Coordinates of C-alpha atoms in Angstrom, one line a residue:
X1 CA 31.5 54.4 3.6
X2 CA 28.8 57.4 3.6
X3 CA 25.2 56.7 3.9
X4 CA 25.0 58.4 -0.2
X5 CA 27.4 55.9 -1.1
X6 CA 25.7 52.8 0.5
X7 CA 22.7 53.8 -1.2
X8 CA 24.3 54.2 -4.6
X9 CA 25.6 50.5 -4.1
X10 CA 22.8 49.0 -2.6
X11 CA 20.8 50.3 -5.9
X12 CA 23.2 49.3 -8.3
X13 CA 22.8 45.4 -6.8
X14 CA 19.0 45.5 -6.9
X15 CA 19.3 46.8 -10.8
X16 CA 22.0 44.2 -11.5
X17 CA 19.9 41.5 -9.9
X18 CA 16.4 42.7 -12.0
X19 CA 18.8 42.8 -14.9
X20 CA 20.2 39.5 -14.7
X21 CA 16.7 38.1 -14.3
X22 CA 15.2 39.8 -16.7
X23 CA 18.1 38.1 -19.2
X24 CA 17.2 35.0 -17.7
X25 CA 13.3 35.6 -18.6
X26 CA 13.9 37.1 -21.9
X27 CA 16.4 34.8 -23.8
X28 CA 14.5 31.8 -23.9
X29 CA 11.4 33.9 -25.1
X30 CA 13.4 35.6 -27.6
X31 CA 14.8 31.9 -28.7
X32 CA 11.0 30.9 -28.9
X33 CA 10.3 33.4 -31.4
X34 CA 13.2 33.4 -33.4
X35 CA 12.4 30.0 -33.9
X36 CA 9.1 30.1 -35.1
X37 CA 10.4 32.9 -38.1
X38 CA 13.0 30.6 -39.0
X39 CA 12.2 28.4 -42.3
X40 CA 12.1 24.8 -42.0
X41 CA 11.2 22.5 -39.0
X42 CA 14.3 21.6 -36.8
X43 CA 15.6 23.7 -34.2
X44 CA 19.0 22.8 -35.4
X45 CA 20.6 25.5 -37.7
X46 CA 18.0 27.5 -36.4
X47 CA 19.3 31.3 -34.9
X48 CA 18.0 33.7 -32.9
X49 CA 17.3 36.3 -35.8
X50 CA 16.0 34.3 -38.8
X51 CA 18.6 35.0 -42.0
X52 CA 15.0 34.4 -44.1
X53 CA 12.3 35.7 -42.2
X54 CA 8.8 33.7 -42.6
X55 CA 5.5 33.4 -41.0
X56 CA 4.9 29.9 -42.5
X57 CA 4.4 28.1 -39.5
X58 CA 1.5 30.7 -37.7
X59 CA -0.3 30.4 -41.5
X60 CA -0.2 26.3 -41.2
X61 CA -1.3 26.1 -37.7
X62 CA -4.3 28.8 -38.6
X63 CA -4.9 27.6 -41.9
X64 CA -4.1 24.5 -42.8
X65 CA -7.1 21.8 -43.0
X66 CA -4.0 18.9 -41.0
X67 CA -3.6 20.8 -38.2
X68 CA -6.2 20.9 -34.9
X69 CA -4.7 24.0 -33.6
X70 CA -7.8 26.3 -33.4
X71 CA -9.5 23.5 -32.0
X72 CA -7.3 22.5 -29.2
X73 CA -7.0 26.4 -28.9
X74 CA -10.6 26.4 -28.4
X75 CA -10.9 23.6 -26.0
X76 CA -8.3 25.2 -23.5
X77 CA -10.0 28.4 -23.4
X78 CA -13.1 26.7 -22.4
X79 CA -11.7 24.6 -19.9
X80 CA -9.7 28.4 -18.9
X81 CA -12.4 30.3 -18.6
X82 CA -14.9 27.3 -16.5
X83 CA -12.0 27.0 -14.1
X84 CA -11.4 30.6 -13.6
X85 CA -15.6 31.4 -13.2
X86 CA -16.3 28.7 -11.5
X87 CA -13.5 27.6 -9.1
X88 CA -13.2 31.6 -7.9
X89 CA -16.9 31.9 -6.7
X90 CA -16.5 28.6 -5.3
X91 CA -13.3 29.5 -3.8
X92 CA -14.8 32.8 -2.7
X93 CA -17.8 31.1 -1.1
X94 CA -15.8 28.6 0.9
X95 CA -13.2 31.6 2.0
X96 CA -16.2 33.6 3.1
X97 CA -17.8 30.6 4.9
X98 CA -14.4 29.6 6.8
X99 CA -13.5 33.6 7.3
X100 CA -17.3 35.1 9.0
X101 CA -18.8 31.9 10.5
X102 CA -17.9 29.6 13.5
X103 CA -19.1 26.3 12.9
X104 CA -18.1 22.1 14.0
X105 CA -15.3 21.0 11.8
X106 CA -13.9 24.8 11.2
X107 CA -10.5 24.2 12.3
X108 CA -9.9 20.7 11.0
X109 CA -11.2 22.2 7.5
X110 CA -8.6 24.5 7.7
X111 CA -6.1 22.2 8.4
X112 CA -7.0 20.3 6.2
X113 CA -6.8 22.8 3.4
X114 CA -3.4 23.2 4.5
X115 CA -2.4 19.4 4.4
X116 CA -3.9 19.4 0.9
X117 CA -1.7 21.8 0.0
X118 CA 1.2 20.0 1.0
X119 CA 1.0 17.4 -1.4
X120 CA 0.9 17.7 -5.3
X121 CA -2.1 16.5 -7.7
X122 CA 0.2 14.0 -9.2
X123 CA 0.1 12.0 -6.0
X124 CA -3.7 11.6 -6.6
X125 CA -3.5 10.9 -10.5
X126 CA -4.2 7.0 -10.4
X127 CA -7.2 7.8 -8.4
X128 CA -8.5 10.7 -10.4
X129 CA -8.6 8.4 -13.7
X130 CA -10.6 5.6 -12.1
X131 CA -13.0 7.9 -10.9
X132 CA -13.5 9.7 -14.1
X133 CA -13.4 6.3 -15.7
X134 CA -16.2 5.4 -13.2
X135 CA -18.9 8.0 -14.0
X136 CA -17.8 7.8 -17.7
X137 CA -15.7 11.6 -18.0
X138 CA -12.5 10.1 -19.1
X139 CA -11.5 11.5 -22.3
X140 CA -13.9 14.1 -21.8
X141 CA -13.4 18.2 -21.0
X142 CA -16.0 18.1 -18.3
X143 CA -14.1 15.9 -16.4
X144 CA -11.0 17.9 -17.0
X145 CA -12.7 20.9 -15.1
X146 CA -14.1 19.3 -12.2
X147 CA -10.3 18.3 -11.8
X148 CA -9.2 21.3 -11.7
X149 CA -11.8 22.8 -10.1
X150 CA -11.6 20.7 -7.0
X151 CA -7.8 21.1 -7.3
X152 CA -8.0 24.9 -6.7
X153 CA -10.4 25.0 -3.9
X154 CA -7.9 24.0 -1.1
X155 CA -4.9 25.9 -3.5
X156 CA -6.7 29.1 -3.0
X157 CA -9.3 28.9 -0.5
X158 CA -6.8 29.3 2.6
X159 CA -5.3 32.3 0.9
X160 CA -8.7 34.4 0.0
X161 CA -10.2 33.1 3.8
X162 CA -7.0 35.0 4.8
X163 CA -7.9 38.0 2.9
X164 CA -11.2 38.2 3.9
X165 CA -9.9 38.5 7.5
X166 CA -8.4 41.7 6.9
X167 CA -12.0 43.2 6.0
X168 CA -13.2 44.5 9.2
X169 CA -16.4 42.9 10.5
X170 CA -17.9 46.4 11.3
X171 CA -18.6 46.5 7.9
X172 CA -21.1 43.6 8.4
X173 CA -22.4 44.1 11.2
X174 CA -23.3 47.6 9.8
X175 CA -25.1 46.1 6.8
X176 CA -26.8 43.7 8.8
X177 CA -28.3 46.7 10.8
X178 CA -29.4 48.1 7.4
X179 CA -31.6 44.3 7.1
X180 CA -28.7 42.7 4.9
X181 CA -28.7 39.0 5.1
X182 CA -25.6 36.9 4.1
X183 CA -25.7 36.8 0.2
X184 CA -26.3 40.2 -0.1
X185 CA -23.1 41.0 2.5
X186 CA -21.1 38.9 0.2
X187 CA -22.3 39.8 -3.4
X188 CA -22.3 43.8 -2.4
X189 CA -19.5 44.5 0.4
X190 CA -17.6 40.8 0.3
X191 CA -16.9 40.6 -3.0
X192 CA -15.8 44.2 -4.1
X193 CA -13.4 44.6 -1.5
X194 CA -11.3 41.3 -2.2
X195 CA -11.1 42.3 -5.9
X196 CA -7.5 42.6 -5.6
X197 CA -6.7 38.8 -4.2
X198 CA -9.7 37.5 -6.1
X199 CA -8.0 38.8 -9.4
X200 CA -5.1 36.9 -8.5
X201 CA -6.8 33.6 -7.8
X202 CA -8.6 34.0 -10.9
X203 CA -5.4 34.7 -13.4
X204 CA -3.9 31.8 -11.8
X205 CA -7.1 29.6 -12.3
X206 CA -6.5 30.9 -15.8
X207 CA -3.5 30.1 -16.6
X208 CA -3.3 26.4 -15.3
X209 CA -5.3 24.9 -18.3
X210 CA -2.5 26.5 -20.6
X211 CA 0.6 25.1 -19.2
X212 CA -0.4 22.0 -17.5
X213 CA 0.5 19.0 -19.6
X214 CA 0.5 16.3 -17.0
X215 CA -3.0 15.8 -16.2
X216 CA -4.7 16.4 -19.5
X217 CA -2.3 13.9 -20.9
X218 CA -3.6 11.1 -18.4
X219 CA -7.3 12.6 -18.8
X220 CA -7.8 13.2 -22.5
X221 CA -6.8 10.3 -25.4
X222 CA -9.1 12.1 -28.4
X223 CA -7.2 14.4 -30.5
X224 CA -10.5 16.4 -30.6
X225 CA -10.3 16.8 -27.2
X226 CA -6.7 18.0 -26.6
X227 CA -5.5 21.2 -24.9
X228 CA -2.9 23.3 -26.2
X229 CA 0.1 22.0 -24.2
X230 CA -0.8 17.9 -24.7
X231 CA -1.7 19.1 -28.8
X232 CA 1.8 20.7 -29.1
X233 CA 3.7 17.9 -27.3
X234 CA 2.5 15.7 -30.4
X235 CA 4.5 18.3 -32.7
X236 CA 7.9 17.0 -31.3
X237 CA 6.8 13.6 -29.6
X238 CA 5.0 11.5 -32.7
X239 CA 6.9 9.3 -34.6
X240 CA 8.9 11.1 -37.4
X241 CA 7.5 14.6 -36.0
X242 CA 10.5 17.2 -36.0
X243 CA 7.7 20.2 -36.2
X244 CA 9.9 22.5 -33.5
X245 CA 9.2 25.5 -35.3
X246 CA 5.3 24.9 -35.5
X247 CA 5.8 24.1 -31.7
X248 CA 7.4 27.4 -31.2
X249 CA 4.7 28.9 -33.0
X250 CA 2.1 28.0 -31.4
X251 CA 4.0 28.2 -28.1
X252 CA 4.4 31.8 -28.8
X253 CA 0.4 32.4 -29.6
X254 CA -0.4 30.9 -26.2
X255 CA 1.0 34.0 -24.5
X256 CA -2.1 36.4 -26.0
X257 CA -5.2 35.2 -24.0
X258 CA -2.8 35.2 -21.1
X259 CA -1.7 38.5 -21.8
X260 CA -5.1 39.8 -22.5
X261 CA -6.6 38.2 -18.9
X262 CA -3.5 39.9 -17.2
X263 CA -3.7 43.3 -18.3
X264 CA -7.4 43.2 -17.8
X265 CA -7.1 42.2 -14.1
X266 CA -4.0 44.6 -13.9
X267 CA -5.8 47.4 -12.2
X268 CA -7.3 45.0 -9.9
X269 CA -3.6 43.4 -8.6
X270 CA -2.0 46.5 -8.0
X271 CA -4.7 48.5 -6.1
X272 CA -6.1 48.1 -2.2
X273 CA -9.6 48.2 -2.4
X274 CA -9.7 47.6 1.3
X275 CA -7.8 50.7 2.2
X276 CA -10.2 53.3 4.3
X277 CA -13.3 51.4 3.6
X278 CA -15.7 52.5 6.3
X279 CA -19.3 53.0 6.6
X280 CA -20.7 55.9 5.1

């Protein structure tokens, strides 16, 4: 087989795999969108291309007084934004300390981060429930935010620390010669150069409250405190509830803020800001 034919065969195989994955990802999304535009409330008899196109389910979510969808959306945004800002900042501080400083317990701390990544948060649900109940933060968005932040630090600090290690230490030393302190180096040198990895961490932290169901299910009790995942679940789980079309409409709208944040951070996700960084 000639080299040219081999290259074409490899390209054909690559594009075939991409096409298959694209269909696997797109098909359920199109079904969800189609169900949300069908009349009625059940998924049985719905089609991916609605015969009678309707937006009544979206209107119900936004305008019906019996719907708490906007309140759930607000709660989820509050949790997502709080976790994104606070957790990303704390992760950056933690990673900076482990990357640039040498202190007693540093090695054991890194091992602890690796060990914590091996166990899912689900294993600590009972302990977290008891802890939140003890400090009167059960059924509270603040308690949920604290758990998300605490879980995000060990999962991402090691990742950001590895990125900080790739930034030349000569930049720190040059800044110290110019009289810069530790915080000035962190804010004016390390953070700007680490925007790509921080953007990835921020995106993951923002997505978690929209996608997670188990943790809010355990922590939250009052319908006015529900997040989107928990609130939408009740559309198809409550007794006599069969609102699959409304469930689908609400699920489709979850993608809006996630897509907006992704598009905003895209320029950082695809750029290597550390390349060619030198002391001027």
